[in-house]
mmCIF file of C-alpha atoms in Angstrom:
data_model
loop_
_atom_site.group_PDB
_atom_site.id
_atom_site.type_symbol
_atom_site.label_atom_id
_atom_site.label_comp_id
_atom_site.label_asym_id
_atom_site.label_seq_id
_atom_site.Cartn_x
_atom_site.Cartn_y
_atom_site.Cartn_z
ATOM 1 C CA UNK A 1245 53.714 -16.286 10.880
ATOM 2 C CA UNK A 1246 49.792 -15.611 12.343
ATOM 3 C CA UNK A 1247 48.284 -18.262 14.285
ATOM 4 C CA UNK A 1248 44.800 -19.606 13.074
ATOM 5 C CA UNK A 1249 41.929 -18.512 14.814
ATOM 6 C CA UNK A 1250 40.895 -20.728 17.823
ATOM 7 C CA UNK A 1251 37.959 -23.388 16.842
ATOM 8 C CA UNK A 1252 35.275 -21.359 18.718
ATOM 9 C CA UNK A 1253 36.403 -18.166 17.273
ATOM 10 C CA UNK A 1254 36.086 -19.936 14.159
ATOM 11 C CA UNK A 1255 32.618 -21.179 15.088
ATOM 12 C CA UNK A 1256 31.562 -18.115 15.841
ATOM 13 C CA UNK A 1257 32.626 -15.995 12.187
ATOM 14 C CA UNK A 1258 31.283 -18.698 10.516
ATOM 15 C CA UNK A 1259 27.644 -18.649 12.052
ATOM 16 C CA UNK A 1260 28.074 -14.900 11.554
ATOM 17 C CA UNK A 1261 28.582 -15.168 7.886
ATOM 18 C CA UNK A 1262 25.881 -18.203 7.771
ATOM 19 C CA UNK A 1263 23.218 -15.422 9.374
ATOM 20 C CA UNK A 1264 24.285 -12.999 7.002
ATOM 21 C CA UNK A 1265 23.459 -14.932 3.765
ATOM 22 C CA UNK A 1266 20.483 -16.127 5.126
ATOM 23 C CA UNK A 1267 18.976 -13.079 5.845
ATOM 24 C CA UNK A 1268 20.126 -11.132 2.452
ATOM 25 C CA UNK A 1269 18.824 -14.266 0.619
ATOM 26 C CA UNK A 1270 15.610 -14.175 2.192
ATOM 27 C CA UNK A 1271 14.992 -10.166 1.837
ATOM 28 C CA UNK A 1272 15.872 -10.716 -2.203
ATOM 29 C CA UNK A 1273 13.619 -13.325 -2.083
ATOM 30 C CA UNK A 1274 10.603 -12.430 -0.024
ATOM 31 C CA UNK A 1275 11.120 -8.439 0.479
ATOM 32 C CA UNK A 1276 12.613 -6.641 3.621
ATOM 33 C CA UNK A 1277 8.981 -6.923 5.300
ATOM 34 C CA UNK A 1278 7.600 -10.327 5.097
ATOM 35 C CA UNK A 1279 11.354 -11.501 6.693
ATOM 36 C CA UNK A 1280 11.476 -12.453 10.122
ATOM 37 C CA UNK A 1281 13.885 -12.997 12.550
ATOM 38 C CA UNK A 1282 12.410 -16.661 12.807
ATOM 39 C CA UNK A 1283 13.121 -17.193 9.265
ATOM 40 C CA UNK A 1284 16.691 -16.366 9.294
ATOM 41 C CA UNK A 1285 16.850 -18.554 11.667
ATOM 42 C CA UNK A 1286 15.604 -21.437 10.180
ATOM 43 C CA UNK A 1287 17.511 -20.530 6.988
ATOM 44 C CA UNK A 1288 20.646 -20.109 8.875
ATOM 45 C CA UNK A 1289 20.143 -23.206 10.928
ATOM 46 C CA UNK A 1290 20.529 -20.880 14.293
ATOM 47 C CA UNK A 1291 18.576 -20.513 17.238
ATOM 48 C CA UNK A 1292 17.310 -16.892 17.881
ATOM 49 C CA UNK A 1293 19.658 -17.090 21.235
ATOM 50 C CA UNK A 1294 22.204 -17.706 18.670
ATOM 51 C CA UNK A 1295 21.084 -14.839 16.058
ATOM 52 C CA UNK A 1296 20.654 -12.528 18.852
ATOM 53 C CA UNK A 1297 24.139 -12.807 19.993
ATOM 54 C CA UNK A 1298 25.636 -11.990 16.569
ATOM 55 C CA UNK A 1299 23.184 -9.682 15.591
ATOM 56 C CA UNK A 1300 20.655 -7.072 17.568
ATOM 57 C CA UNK A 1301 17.652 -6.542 14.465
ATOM 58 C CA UNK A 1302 17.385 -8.057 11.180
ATOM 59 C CA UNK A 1303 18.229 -5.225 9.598
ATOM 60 C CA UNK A 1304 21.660 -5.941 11.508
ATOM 61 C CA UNK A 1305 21.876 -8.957 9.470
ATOM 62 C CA UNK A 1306 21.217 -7.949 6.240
ATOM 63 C CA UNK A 1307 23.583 -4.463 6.306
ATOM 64 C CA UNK A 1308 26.175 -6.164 8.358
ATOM 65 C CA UNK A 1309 28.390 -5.907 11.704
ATOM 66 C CA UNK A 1310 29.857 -2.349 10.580
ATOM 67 C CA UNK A 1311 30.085 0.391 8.232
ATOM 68 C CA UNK A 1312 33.633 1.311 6.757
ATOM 69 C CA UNK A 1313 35.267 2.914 9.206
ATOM 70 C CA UNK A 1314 38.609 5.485 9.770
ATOM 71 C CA UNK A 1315 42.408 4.503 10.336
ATOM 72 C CA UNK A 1316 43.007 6.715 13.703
ATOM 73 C CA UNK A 1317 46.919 6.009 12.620
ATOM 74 C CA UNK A 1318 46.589 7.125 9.415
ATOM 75 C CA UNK A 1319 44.271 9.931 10.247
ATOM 76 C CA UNK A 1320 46.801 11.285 12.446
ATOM 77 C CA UNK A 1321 49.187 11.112 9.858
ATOM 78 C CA UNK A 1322 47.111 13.049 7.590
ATOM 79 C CA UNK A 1323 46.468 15.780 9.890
ATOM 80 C CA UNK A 1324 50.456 16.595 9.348
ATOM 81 C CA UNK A 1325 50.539 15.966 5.912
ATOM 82 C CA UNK A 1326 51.577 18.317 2.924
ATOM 83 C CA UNK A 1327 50.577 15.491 0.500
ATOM 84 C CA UNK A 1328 47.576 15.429 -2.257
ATOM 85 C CA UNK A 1329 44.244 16.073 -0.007
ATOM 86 C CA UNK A 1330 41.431 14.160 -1.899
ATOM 87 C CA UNK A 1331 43.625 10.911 -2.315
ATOM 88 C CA UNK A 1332 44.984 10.787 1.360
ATOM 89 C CA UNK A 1333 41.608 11.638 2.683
ATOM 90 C CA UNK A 1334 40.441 8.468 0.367
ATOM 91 C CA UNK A 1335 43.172 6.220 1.988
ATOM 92 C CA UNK A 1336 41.867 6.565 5.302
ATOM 93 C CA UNK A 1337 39.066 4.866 4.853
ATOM 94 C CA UNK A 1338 39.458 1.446 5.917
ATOM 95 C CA UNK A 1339 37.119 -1.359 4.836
ATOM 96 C CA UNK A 1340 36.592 -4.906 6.487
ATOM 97 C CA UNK A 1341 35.728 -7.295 3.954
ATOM 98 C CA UNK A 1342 34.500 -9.841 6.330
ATOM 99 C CA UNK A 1343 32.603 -12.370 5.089
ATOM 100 C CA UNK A 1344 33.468 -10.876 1.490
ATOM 101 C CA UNK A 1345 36.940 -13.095 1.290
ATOM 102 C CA UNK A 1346 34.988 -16.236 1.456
ATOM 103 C CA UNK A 1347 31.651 -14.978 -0.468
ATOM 104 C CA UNK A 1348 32.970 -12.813 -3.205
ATOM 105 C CA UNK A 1349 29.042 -12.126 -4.055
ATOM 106 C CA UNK A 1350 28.268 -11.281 -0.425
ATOM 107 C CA UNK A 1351 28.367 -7.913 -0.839
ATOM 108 C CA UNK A 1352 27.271 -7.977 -4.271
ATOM 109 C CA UNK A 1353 23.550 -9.179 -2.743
ATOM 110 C CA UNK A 1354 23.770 -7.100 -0.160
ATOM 111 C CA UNK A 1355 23.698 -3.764 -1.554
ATOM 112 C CA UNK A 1356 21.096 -5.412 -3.961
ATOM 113 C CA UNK A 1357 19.107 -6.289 -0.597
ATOM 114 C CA UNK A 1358 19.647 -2.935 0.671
ATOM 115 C CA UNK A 1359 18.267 -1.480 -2.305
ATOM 116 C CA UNK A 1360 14.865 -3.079 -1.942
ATOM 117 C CA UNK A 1361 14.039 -1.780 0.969
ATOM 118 C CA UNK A 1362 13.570 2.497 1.771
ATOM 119 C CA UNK A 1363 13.978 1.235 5.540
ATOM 120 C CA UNK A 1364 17.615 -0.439 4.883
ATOM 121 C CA UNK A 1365 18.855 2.214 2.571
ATOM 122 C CA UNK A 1366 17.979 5.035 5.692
ATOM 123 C CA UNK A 1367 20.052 3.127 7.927
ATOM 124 C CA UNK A 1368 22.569 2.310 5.746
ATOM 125 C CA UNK A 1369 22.585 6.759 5.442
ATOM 126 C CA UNK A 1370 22.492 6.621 8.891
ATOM 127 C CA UNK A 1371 25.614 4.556 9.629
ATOM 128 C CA UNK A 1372 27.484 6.126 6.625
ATOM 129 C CA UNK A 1373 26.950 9.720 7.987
ATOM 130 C CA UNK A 1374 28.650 9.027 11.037
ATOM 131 C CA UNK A 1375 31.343 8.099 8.913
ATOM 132 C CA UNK A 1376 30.961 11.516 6.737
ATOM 133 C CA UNK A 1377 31.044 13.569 9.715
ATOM 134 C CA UNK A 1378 33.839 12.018 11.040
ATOM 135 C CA UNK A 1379 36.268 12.211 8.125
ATOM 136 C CA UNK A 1380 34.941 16.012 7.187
ATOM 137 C CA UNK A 1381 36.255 16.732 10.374
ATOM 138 C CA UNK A 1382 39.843 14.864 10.067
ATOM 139 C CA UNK A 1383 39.554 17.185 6.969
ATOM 140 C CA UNK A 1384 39.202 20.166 7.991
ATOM 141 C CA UNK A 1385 41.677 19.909 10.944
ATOM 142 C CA UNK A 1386 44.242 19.204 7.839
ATOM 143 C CA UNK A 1387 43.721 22.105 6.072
ATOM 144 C CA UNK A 1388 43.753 24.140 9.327
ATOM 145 C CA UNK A 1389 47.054 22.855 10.039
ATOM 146 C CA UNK A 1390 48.115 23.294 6.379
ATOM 147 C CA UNK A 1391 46.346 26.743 6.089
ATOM 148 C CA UNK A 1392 46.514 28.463 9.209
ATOM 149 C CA UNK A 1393 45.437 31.900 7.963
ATOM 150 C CA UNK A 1394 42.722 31.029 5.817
ATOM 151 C CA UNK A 1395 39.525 32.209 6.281
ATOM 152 C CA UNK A 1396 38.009 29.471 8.863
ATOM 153 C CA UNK A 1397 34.206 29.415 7.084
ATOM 154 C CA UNK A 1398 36.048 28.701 3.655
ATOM 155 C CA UNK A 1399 37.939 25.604 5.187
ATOM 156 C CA UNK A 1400 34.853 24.446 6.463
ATOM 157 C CA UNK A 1401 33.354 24.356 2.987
ATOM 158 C CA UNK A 1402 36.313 22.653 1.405
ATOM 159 C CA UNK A 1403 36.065 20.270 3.867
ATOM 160 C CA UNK A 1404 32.601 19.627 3.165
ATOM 161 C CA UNK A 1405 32.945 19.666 -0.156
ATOM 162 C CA UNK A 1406 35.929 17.126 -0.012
ATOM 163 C CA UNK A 1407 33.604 14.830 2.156
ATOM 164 C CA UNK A 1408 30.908 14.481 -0.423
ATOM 165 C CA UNK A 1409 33.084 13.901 -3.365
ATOM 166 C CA UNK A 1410 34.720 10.824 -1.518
ATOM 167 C CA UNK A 1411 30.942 9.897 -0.400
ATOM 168 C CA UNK A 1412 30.334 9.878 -3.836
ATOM 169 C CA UNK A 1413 33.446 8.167 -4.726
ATOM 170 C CA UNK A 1414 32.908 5.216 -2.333
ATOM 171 C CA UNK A 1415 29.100 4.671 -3.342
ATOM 172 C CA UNK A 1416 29.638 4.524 -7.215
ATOM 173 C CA UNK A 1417 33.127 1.970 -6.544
ATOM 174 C CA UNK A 1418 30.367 -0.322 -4.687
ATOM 175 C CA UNK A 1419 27.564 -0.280 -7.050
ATOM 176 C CA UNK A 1420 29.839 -0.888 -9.674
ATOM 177 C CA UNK A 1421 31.774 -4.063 -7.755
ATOM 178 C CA UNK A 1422 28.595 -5.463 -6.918
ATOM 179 C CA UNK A 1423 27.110 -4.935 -10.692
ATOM 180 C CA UNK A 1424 30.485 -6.495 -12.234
ATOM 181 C CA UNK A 1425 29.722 -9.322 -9.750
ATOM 182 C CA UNK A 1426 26.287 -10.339 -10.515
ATOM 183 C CA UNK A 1427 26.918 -10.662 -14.107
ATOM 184 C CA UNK A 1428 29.875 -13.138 -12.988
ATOM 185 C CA UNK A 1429 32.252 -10.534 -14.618
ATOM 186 C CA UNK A 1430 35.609 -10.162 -12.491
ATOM 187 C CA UNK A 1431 35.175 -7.061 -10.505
ATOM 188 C CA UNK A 1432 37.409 -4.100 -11.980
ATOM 189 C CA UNK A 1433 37.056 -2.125 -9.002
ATOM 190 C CA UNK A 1434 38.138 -2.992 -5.865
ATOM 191 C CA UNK A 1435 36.022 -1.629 -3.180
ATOM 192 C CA UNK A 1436 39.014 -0.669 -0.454
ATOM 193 C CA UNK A 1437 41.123 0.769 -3.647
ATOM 194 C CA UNK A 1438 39.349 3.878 -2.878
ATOM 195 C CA UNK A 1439 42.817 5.905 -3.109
ATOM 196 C CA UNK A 1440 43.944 4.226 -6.070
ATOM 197 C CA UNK A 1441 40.956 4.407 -8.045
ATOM 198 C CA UNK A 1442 40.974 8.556 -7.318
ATOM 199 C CA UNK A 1443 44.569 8.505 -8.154
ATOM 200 C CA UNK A 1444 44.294 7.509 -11.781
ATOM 201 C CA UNK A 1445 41.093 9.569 -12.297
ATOM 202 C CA UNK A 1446 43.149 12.842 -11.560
ATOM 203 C CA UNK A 1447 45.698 12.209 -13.147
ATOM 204 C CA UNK A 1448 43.592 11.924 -16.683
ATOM 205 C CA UNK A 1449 41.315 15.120 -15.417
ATOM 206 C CA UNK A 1450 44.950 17.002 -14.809
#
């Protein structure tokens, strides 16, 4: 049985998640550019001392604490693996929901914040390609392991390639959440079902 969180670490998510849906709010609202730090603030109820410790820019705020990010356990499992490549490679994707299991529409206005602004979407790319480069490389050590005399520059490509369909993969699942979502439909789409979601589309391409 978990323990709750202590009352400060409570506190503390909560002002997080306050920050965060004051500063998406006011970039739908106002645009990325006329939304300062001291207007966050104010709409957060927060002292910048207080922002600042959650959050180093506004654009912080708006994208969020992290980008999805790998399971090392389930990356090294992967590596060893004989199993279907696209769909494993999907599962080790791991995504914190955050402030998403008490704000269903958080992430819904987020990506519509995002969108509104060509200086969020670049460093959302920015954050995401780390994330890219990082699983084509889990990738490719895979099929190295599974294809040991292959021709090295072909794995490479495969890898690549294998990277930017599950790139693609991961952006349409969260436009598609957060549309569902603002038209107060019940998402269809799951956002971490990443795996599952590839699963059934296979199967019907077979």
């Amino acid at each position: 049985m978990s323990t709750p969180p202590p009352p400060r670490r409570r506190d503390a998510v909560a002002k997080t998640a306050a920050i965060e849906r004051a500063a998406i709010d006011l970039v739908i609202e106002h645009g990325y550019d006329s939304v300062t730090v001291d207007m966050i603030c104010a709409r957060a109820h927060v002292s910048q001392r207080t922002f600042f410790n959650h959050f180093r820019t506004k654009d912080a705020a708006v994208i969020g604490a992290g980008p999805p990010s790998i399971d090392e356990r389930a990356a090294r499992e992967f590596i060893v693996s004989s199993g279907p490549l696209l769909i494993g490679a999907a599962e080790l994707i791991r995504i914190d929901p955050g402030a998403m299991a008490a704000d269903p529409e958080l992430l819904a206005r987020r990506i519509r914040a995002v969108g509104t602004s060509s200086a969020l979407m670049a460093r959302q790319m920015e954050r995401l390609a780390g994330l890219e480069q990082e699983l084509a490389e889990i990738i490719l050590l895979r099929l190295r392991t599974q294809f040991p005399s292959e021709d090295a520059s072909h794995l490479a490509v495969q890898a690549e390639l294998t990277t930017h369909i599950l790139a693609g993969v991961m952006r349409y699942i969260g436009q598609s959440w957060a549309k569902q979502v603002e038209a107060g439909d019940a998402p269809q789409i799951d956002p971490s079902a990443i795996g599952e979601v590839l699963s059934a589309t296979l199967a019907k391409l077979g």
